[in-house]
Short mmCIF file of C-alpha atoms and ligand atoms in Angstrom, two decimals:
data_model
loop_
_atom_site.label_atom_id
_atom_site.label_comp_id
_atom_site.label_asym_id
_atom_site.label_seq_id
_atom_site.Cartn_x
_atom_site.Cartn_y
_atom_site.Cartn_z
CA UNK A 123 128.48 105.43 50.17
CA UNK A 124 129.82 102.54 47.99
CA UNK A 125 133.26 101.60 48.84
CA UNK A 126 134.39 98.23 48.41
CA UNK A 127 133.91 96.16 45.10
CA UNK A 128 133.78 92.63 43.93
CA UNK A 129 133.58 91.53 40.33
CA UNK A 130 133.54 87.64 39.46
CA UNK A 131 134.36 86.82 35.49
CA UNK A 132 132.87 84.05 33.91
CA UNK A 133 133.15 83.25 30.29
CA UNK A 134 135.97 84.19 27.59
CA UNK A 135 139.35 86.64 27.28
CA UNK A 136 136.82 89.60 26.23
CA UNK A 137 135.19 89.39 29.75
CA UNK A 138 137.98 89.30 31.64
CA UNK A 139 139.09 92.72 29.65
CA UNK A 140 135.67 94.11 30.49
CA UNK A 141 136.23 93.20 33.79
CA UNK A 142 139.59 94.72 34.09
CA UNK A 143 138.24 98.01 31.95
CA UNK A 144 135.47 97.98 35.03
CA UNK A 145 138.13 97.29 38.14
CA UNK A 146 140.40 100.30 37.16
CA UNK A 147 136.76 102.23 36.92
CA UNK A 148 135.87 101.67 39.87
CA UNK A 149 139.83 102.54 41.67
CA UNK A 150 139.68 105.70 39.33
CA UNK A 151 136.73 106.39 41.42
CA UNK A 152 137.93 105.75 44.69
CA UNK A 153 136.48 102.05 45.35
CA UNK A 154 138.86 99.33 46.68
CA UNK A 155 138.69 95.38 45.47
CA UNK A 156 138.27 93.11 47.87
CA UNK A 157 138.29 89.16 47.33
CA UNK A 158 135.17 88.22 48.61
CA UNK A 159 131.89 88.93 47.44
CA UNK A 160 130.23 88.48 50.83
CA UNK A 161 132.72 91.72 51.82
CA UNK A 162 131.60 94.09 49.11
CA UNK A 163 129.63 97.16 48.83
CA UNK A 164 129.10 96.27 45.42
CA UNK A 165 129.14 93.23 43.27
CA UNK A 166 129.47 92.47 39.70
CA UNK A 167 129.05 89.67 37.72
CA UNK A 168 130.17 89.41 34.19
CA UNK A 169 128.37 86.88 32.94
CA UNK A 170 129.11 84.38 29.69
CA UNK A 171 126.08 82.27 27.65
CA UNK A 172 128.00 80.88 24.88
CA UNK A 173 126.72 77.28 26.09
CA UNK A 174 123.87 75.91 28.58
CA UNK A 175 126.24 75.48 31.00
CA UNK A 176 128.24 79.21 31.21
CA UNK A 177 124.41 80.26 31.86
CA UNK A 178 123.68 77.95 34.48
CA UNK A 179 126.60 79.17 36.49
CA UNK A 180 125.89 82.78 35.78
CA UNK A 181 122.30 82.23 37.45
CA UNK A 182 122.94 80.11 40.43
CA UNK A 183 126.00 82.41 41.32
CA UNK A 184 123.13 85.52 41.19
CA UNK A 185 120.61 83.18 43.13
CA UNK A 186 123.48 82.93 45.51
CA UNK A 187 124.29 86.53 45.68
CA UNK A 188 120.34 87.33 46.19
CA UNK A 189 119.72 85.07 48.98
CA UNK A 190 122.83 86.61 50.65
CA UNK A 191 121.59 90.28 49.92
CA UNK A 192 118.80 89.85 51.72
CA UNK A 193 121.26 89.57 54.81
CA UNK A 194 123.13 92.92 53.35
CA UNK A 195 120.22 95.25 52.13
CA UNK A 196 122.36 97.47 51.42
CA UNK A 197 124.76 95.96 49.27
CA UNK A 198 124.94 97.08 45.02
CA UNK A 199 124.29 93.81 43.12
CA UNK A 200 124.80 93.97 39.49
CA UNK A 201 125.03 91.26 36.30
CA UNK A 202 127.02 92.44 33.48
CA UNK A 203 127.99 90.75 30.04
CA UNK A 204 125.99 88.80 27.87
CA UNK A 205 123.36 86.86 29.97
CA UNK A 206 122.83 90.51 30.84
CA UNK A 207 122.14 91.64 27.25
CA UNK A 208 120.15 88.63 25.92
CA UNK A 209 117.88 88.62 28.94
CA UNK A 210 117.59 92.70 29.92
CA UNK A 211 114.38 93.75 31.87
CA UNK A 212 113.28 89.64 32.61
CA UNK A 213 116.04 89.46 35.09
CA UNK A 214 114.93 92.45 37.40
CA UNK A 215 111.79 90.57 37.89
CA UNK A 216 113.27 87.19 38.25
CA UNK A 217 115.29 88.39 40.86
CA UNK A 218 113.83 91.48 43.14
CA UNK A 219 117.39 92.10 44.83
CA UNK A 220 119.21 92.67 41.20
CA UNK A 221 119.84 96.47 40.77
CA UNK A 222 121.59 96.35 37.48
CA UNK A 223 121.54 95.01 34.32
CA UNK A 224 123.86 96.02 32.02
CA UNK A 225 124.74 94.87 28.28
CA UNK A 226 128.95 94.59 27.11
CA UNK A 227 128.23 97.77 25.01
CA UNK A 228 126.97 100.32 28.08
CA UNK A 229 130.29 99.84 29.83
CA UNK A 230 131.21 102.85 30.04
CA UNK A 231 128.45 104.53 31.38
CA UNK A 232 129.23 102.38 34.36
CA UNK A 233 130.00 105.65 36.82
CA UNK A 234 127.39 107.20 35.80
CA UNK A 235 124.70 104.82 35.84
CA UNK A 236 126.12 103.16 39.62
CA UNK A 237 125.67 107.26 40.92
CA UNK A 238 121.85 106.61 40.25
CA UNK A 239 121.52 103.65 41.64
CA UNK A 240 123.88 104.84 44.66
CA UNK A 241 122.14 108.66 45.13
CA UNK A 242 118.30 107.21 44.43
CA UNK A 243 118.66 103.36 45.00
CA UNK A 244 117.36 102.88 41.34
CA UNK A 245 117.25 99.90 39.27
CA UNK A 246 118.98 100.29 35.88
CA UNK A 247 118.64 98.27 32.78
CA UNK A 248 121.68 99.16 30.19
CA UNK A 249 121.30 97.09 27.35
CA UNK A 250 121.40 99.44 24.15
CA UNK A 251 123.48 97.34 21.40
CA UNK A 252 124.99 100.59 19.65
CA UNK A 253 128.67 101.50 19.70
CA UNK A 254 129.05 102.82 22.80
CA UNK A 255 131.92 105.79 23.50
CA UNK A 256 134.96 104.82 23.47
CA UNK A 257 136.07 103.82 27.09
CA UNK A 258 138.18 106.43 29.06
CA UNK A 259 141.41 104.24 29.84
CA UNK A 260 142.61 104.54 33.66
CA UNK A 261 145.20 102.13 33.93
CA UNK A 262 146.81 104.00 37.45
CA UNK A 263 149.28 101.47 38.46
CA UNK A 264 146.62 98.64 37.33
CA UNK A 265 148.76 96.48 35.29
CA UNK A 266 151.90 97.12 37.04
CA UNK A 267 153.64 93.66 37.96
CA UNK A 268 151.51 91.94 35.10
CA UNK A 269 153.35 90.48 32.46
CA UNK A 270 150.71 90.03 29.77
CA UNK A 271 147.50 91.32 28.90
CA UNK A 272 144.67 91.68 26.86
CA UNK A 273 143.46 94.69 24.67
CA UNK A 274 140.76 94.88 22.65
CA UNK A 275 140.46 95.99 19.19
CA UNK A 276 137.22 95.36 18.10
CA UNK A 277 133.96 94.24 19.03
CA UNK A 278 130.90 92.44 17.60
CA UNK A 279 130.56 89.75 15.05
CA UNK A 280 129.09 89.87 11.55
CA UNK A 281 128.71 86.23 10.72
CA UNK A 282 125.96 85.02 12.27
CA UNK A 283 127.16 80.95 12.62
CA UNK A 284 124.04 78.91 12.99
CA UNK A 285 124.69 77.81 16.53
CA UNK A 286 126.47 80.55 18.08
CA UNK A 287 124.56 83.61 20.37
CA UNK A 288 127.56 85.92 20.16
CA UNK A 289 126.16 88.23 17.53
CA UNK A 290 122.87 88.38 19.12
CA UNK A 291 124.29 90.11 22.59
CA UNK A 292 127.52 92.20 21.31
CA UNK A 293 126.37 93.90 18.00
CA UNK A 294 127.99 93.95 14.65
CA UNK A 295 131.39 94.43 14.24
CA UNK A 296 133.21 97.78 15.47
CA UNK A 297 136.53 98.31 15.16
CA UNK A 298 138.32 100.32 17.68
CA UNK A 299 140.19 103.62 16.01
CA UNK A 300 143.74 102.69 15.64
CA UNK A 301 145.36 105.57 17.78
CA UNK A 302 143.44 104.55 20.65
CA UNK A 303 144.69 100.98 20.84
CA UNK A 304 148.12 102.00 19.74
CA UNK A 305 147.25 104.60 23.26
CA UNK A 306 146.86 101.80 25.05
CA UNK A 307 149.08 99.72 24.04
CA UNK A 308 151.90 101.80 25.22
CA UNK A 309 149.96 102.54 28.48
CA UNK A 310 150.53 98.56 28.84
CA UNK A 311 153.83 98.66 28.03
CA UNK A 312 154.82 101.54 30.18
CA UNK A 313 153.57 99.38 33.18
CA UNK A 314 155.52 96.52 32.33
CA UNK A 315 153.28 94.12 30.38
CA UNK A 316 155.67 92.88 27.57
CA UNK A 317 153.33 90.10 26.38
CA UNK A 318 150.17 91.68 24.53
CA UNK A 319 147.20 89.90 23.02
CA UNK A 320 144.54 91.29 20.76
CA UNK A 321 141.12 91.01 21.37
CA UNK A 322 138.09 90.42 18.92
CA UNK A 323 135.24 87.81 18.30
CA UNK A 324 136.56 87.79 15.13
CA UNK A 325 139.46 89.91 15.26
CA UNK A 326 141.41 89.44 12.03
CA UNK A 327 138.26 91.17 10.16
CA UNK A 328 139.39 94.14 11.97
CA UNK A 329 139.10 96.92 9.43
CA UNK A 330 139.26 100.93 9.86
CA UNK A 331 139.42 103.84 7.79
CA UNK A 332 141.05 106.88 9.87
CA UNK A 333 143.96 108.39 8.16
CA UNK A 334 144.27 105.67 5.08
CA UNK A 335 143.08 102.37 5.63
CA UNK A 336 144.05 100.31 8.16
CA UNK A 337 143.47 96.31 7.96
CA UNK A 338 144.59 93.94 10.77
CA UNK A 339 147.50 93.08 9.15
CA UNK A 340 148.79 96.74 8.87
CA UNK A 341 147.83 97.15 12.27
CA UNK A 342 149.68 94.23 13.60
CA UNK A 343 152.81 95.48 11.80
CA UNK A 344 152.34 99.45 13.87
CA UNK A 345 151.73 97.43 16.91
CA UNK A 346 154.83 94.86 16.51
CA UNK A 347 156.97 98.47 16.42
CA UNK A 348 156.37 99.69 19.81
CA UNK A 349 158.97 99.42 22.02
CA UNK A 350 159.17 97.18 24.91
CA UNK A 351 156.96 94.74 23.43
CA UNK A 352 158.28 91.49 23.51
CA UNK A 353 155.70 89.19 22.16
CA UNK A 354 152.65 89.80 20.47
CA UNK A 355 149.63 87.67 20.00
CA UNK A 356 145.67 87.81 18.75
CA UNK A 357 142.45 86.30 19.35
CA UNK A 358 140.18 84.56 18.13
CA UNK A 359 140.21 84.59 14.39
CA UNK A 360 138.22 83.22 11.81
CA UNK A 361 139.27 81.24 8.52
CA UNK A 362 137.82 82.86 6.35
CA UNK A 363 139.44 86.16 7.32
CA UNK A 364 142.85 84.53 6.77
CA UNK A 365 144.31 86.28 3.72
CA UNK A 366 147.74 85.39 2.17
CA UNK A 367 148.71 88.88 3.62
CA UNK A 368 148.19 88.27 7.25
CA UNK A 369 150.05 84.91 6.65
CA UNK A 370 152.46 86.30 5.78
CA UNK A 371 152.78 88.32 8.98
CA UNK A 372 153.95 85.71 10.32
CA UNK A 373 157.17 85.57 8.64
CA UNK A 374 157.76 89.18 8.87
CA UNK A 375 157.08 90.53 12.59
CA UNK A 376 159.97 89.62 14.77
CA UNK A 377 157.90 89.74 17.93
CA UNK A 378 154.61 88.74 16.55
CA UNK A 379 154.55 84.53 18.62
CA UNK A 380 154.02 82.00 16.44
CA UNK A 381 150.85 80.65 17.75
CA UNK A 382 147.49 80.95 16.02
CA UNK A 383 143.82 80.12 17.26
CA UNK A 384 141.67 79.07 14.65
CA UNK A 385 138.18 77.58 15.15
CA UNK A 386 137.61 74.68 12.68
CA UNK A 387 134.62 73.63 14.75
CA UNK A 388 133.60 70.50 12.22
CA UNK A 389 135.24 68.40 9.62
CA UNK A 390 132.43 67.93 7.28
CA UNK A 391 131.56 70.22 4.99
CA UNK A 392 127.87 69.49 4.92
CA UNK A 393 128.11 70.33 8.90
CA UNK A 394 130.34 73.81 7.87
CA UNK A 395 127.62 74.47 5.38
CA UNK A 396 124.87 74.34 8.27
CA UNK A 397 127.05 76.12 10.53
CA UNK A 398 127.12 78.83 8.01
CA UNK A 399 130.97 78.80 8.46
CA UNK A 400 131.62 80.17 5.15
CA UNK A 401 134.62 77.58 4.25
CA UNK A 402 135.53 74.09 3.10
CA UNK A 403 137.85 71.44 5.01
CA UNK A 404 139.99 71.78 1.76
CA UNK A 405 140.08 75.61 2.38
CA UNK A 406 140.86 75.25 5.95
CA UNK A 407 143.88 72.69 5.65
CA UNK A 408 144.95 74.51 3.01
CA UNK A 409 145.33 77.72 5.64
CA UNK A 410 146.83 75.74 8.01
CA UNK A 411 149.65 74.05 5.59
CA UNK A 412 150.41 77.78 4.23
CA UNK A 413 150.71 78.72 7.86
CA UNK A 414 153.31 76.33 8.26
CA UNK A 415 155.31 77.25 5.53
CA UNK A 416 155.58 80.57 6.58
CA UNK A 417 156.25 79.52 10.77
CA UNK A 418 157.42 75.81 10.56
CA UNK A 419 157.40 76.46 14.85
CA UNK A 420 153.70 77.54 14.54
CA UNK A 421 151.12 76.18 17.15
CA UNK A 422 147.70 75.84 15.70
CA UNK A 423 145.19 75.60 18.36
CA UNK A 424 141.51 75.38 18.06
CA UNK A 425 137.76 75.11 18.53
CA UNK A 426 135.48 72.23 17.56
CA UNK A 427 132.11 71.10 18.16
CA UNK A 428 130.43 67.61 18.23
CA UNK A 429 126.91 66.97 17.86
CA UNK A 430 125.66 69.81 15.65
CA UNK A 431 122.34 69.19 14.76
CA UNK A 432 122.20 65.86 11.45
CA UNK A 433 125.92 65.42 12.28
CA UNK A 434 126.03 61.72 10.92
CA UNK A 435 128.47 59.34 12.10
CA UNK A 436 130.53 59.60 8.70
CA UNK A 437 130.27 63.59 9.22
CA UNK A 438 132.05 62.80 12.61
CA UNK A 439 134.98 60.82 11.48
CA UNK A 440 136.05 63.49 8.97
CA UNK A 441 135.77 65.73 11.58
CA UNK A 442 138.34 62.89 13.38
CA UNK A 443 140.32 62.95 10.49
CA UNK A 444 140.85 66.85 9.93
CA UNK A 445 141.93 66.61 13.19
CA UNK A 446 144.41 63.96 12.45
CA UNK A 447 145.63 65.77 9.31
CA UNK A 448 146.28 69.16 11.27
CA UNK A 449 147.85 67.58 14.26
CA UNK A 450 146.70 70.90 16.40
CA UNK A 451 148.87 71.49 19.53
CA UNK A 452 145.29 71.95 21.92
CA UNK A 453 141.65 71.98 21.02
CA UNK A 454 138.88 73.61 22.99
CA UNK A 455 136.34 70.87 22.21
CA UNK A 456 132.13 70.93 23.17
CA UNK A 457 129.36 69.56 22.59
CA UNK A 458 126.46 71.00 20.37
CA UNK A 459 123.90 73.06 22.79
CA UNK A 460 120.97 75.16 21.85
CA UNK A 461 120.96 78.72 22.19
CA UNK A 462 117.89 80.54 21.82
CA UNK A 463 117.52 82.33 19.31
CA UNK A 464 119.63 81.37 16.55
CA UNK A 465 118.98 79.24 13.67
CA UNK A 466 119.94 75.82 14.48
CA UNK A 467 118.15 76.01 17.59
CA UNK A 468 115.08 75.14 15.02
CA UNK A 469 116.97 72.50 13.06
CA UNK A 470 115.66 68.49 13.05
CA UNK A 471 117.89 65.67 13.88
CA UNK A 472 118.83 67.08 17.31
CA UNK A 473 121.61 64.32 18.18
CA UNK A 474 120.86 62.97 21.93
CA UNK A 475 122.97 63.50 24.35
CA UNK A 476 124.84 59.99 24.88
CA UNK A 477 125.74 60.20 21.39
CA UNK A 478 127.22 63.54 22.36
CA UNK A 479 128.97 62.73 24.98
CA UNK A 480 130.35 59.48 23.18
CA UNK A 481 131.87 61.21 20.49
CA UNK A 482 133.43 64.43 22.28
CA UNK A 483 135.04 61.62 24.36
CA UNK A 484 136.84 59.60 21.56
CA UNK A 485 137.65 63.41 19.92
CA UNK A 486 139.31 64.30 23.18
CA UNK A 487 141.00 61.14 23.62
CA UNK A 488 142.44 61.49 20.08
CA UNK A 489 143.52 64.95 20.70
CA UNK A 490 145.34 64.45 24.17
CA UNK A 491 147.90 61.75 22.19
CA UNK A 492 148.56 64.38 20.06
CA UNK A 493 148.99 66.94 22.10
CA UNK A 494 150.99 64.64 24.46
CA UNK A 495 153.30 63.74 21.45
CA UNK A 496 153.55 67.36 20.36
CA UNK A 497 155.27 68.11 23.30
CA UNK A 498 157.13 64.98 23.96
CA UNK A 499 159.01 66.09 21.05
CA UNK A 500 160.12 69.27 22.50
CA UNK A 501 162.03 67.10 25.06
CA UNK A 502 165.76 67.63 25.15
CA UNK A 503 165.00 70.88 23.03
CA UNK A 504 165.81 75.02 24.26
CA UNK A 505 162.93 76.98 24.89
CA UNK A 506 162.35 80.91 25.68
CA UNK A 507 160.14 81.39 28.76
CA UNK A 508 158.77 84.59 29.55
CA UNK A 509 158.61 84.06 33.52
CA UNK A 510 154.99 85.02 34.65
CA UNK A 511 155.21 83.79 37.93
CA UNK A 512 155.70 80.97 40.72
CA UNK A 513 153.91 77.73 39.77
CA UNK A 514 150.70 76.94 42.39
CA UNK A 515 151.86 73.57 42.74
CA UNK A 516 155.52 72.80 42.77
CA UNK A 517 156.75 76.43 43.68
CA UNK A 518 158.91 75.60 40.28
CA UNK A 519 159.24 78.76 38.06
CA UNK A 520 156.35 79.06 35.13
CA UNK A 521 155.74 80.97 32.47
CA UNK A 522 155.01 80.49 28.46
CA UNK A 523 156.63 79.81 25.37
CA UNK A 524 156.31 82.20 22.39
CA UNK A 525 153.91 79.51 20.97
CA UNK A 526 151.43 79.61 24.23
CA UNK A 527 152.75 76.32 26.06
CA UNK A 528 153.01 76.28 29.75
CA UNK A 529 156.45 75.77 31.41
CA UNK A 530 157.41 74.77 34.45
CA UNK A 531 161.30 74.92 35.53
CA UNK A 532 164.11 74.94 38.12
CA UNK A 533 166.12 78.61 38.23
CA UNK A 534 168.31 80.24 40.70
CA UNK A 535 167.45 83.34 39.19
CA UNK A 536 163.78 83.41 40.74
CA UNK A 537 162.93 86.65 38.86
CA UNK A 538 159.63 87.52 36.94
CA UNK A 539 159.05 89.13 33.86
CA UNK A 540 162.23 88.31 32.19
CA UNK A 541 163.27 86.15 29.18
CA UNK A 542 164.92 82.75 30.35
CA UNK A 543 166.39 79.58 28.02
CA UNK A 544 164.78 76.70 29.60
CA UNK A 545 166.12 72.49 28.41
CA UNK A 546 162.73 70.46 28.27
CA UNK A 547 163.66 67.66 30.17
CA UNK A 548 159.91 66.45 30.12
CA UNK A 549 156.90 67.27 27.95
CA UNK A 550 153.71 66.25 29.78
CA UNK A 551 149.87 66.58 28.63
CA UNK A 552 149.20 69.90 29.12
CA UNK A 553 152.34 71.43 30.26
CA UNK A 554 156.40 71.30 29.87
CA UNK A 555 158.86 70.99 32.27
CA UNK A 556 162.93 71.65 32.81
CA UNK A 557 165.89 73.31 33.90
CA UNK A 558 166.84 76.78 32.95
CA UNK A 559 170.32 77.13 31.64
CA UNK A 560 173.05 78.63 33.56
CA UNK A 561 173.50 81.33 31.24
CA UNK A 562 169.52 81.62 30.88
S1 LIG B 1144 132.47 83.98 14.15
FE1 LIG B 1144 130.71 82.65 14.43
S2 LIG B 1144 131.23 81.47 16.27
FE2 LIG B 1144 132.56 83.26 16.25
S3 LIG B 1144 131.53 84.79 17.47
FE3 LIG B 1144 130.96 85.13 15.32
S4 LIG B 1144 129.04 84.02 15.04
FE4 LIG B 1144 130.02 83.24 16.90
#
């Protein structure tokens, strides 16, 4: 009888809500987490392929797990998420000790399909791409002493970008019936989270019709009502889903943080076109300067990718440039990999890997002055910190500003999960630091 579980999370925010919609699964049904795989009556990994490397890990930490299951016949061993859904029936013969393989869109099914495997020591394979039912939510207790979380609101991605696998492993776009999140939002809430963000591979295309119409931007505005919410975010959107209208959100919901993620991912619009991004660099700084009309205090963060297949060197340095223009407060920067699959997989003028290398080097060296001066220029300056926690390091106090930057400070007040004023006395590369004020 299966009683302990261990579930390691590789790969983006959505995983680590599947993995938390799977944990409170498995304590609904009695199981306990422990922290060490090697101590588990069943393991999980939730697996992530957006680049060569996610998918690397993913299989050596499964080779790892096999070998060890060999010492532990009896032990549940199951891969989860997307390496899961592009690869299905392959991996049970690749590796003779997996017992489950199981796409992002049979989660909930999970009960069901681990009494199988527990009653008859089957081996499953889960990998349908339809909507799924909607997942019963169990939060018991699960979220209590968190301070933020994720939910999502939608799943799947239409848009089919040259390089990118998503669409390939979790579907077209479904979007999550508007009662249900609002559900769980307040199930959140009621266990303390006061920081929420939204979930989606493209989440501002969120659309529903179930009692009227409901678009992401009305959504946002139901959501920013509840109370007890303090600050709400979402993630990860994409520009060309960026109307006027949710803009202007920004202006108009008290709690909603001004702090937007918004994957560029080249500065060439011969590159976009390739990508099949479906904008211009005009289009895109002209987003970003209406976004700062509306939130002068907004943080625009972002994704970008060097070494897409015919990327010239003059293609390169507008991306450099856009980058320059924007001044973004962080960038999640990569280089170009195949995935199998999609369409620029089978484009020419592969750039070798040097040249890769060289360029996401100068990008990143660009980006850390300007993230460095970004936040020397919040020295001297008040912030609000929503106190997550004790800092791993100094023991100092840390939690985030309402645009996403990490602060550490000095309190007497050592509680969590409250609102504090902190005075930057230093802004650093990747984080803040200071003193919160007496009357914090
Ligand atoms: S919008 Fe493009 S990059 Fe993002 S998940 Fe969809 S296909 Fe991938």
């Amino acid at each position: 009888m299966t009683k302990t579980f261990y579930i390691k999370t590789m790969g983006c925010q959505m995983n680590e809500y599947d993995s938390d919609f799977l944990a409170q699964s498995m304590i609904h049904h009695g199981l306990f987490p422990v922290d060490e795989p090697e101590d588990a009556d069943l393991v999980l990994i939730n697996t992530c392929i957006v680049r060569a490397k996610p998918e690397q890990k993913a299989l050596s930490f499964l080779g790892r797990m096999s070998a060890f299951k060999k010492r532990k016949p009896g032990l549940i061993l199951g891969l989860v998420g997307c390496l899961a859904q592009k690869d299905g029936a392959s991996l049970l013969k690749r590796f003779p000790q997996l017992d489950l393989v199981m796409g992002p869109r049979e989660l909930s099914s999970i009960q069901e399909v681990l009494g199988r495997i527990d009653s008859d020591r089957q081996r499953v394979v889960a990998t349908r791409l339809e909507p799924g039912p909607p997942r019963p939510i169990h939060t018991l207790g699960y979220f209590e002493g968190r301070i933020k979380a994720h939910l999502s609101i939608m799943e799947g991605c239409n848009n089919f970008c040259s390089y990118c696998i998503v669409p390939h492993v979790r579907g077209r776009e479904v979007s999550r019936s508007p009662d249900e999140i609002l559900d769980e939002a307040r199930a959140l809430i009621s266990e303390g989270v006061r920081d929420i963000t939204l979930l989606g591979q493209n989440v501002n295309s969120y659309f529903r019709e179930e009692g009227g119409r409901w678009t992401f931007s009305s959504l946002l505005r139901e959501i920013g009502k509840l109370e007890g919410l303090w600050r709400l975010r979402f993630t990860t959107s994409h520009p060309k889903d960026l109307s006027d209208e949710l803009i202007r959100r920004f202006g108009d919901i008290s709690n909603l943080c001004p702090h937007l993620h918004l994957p560029f991912q080249a500065g060439s619009n011969r590159i976009l076109k390739g990508m099949k991004r479906g904008y211009t660099r005009e289009r895109y700084l002209e987003l970003t300067a209406k976004l700062k009309e509306v939130r002068p205090d907004i943080s625009i963060t972002s994704d970008v990718m060097v070494g897409f297949p015919g990327e010239s060197r003059a293609d390169f340095e507008l991306t450099l440039d856009l980058i320059r223009q924007v001044e973004f407060d962080s960038l999640f920067s990569f280089k170009y990999s195949d995935r199998k699959g999609t369409l620029a997989e089978k484009m020419p003028e592969k750039i070798d890997e040097p040249e890769k290398t060289a360029r996401l080097n100068t990008l990143q060296h660009l980006q850390r002055q300007i993230t460095f001066k970004k936040n020397r220029e919040l020295e001297g300056k008040q912030v609000e910190v929503l106190v997550e926690g004790q800092s791993k390091k100094n023991k100092m106090l840390t939690g985030r500003t309402p645009s996403n930057k990490i602060v550490n400070f000095t309190s007497n007040n050592g509680k969590f999960g409250i609102l504090v004023k902190v005075l930057i006395k230093d802004g650093l590369l990747n984080s803040l630091r200071g003193d919160a004020l007496k009357n914090g």
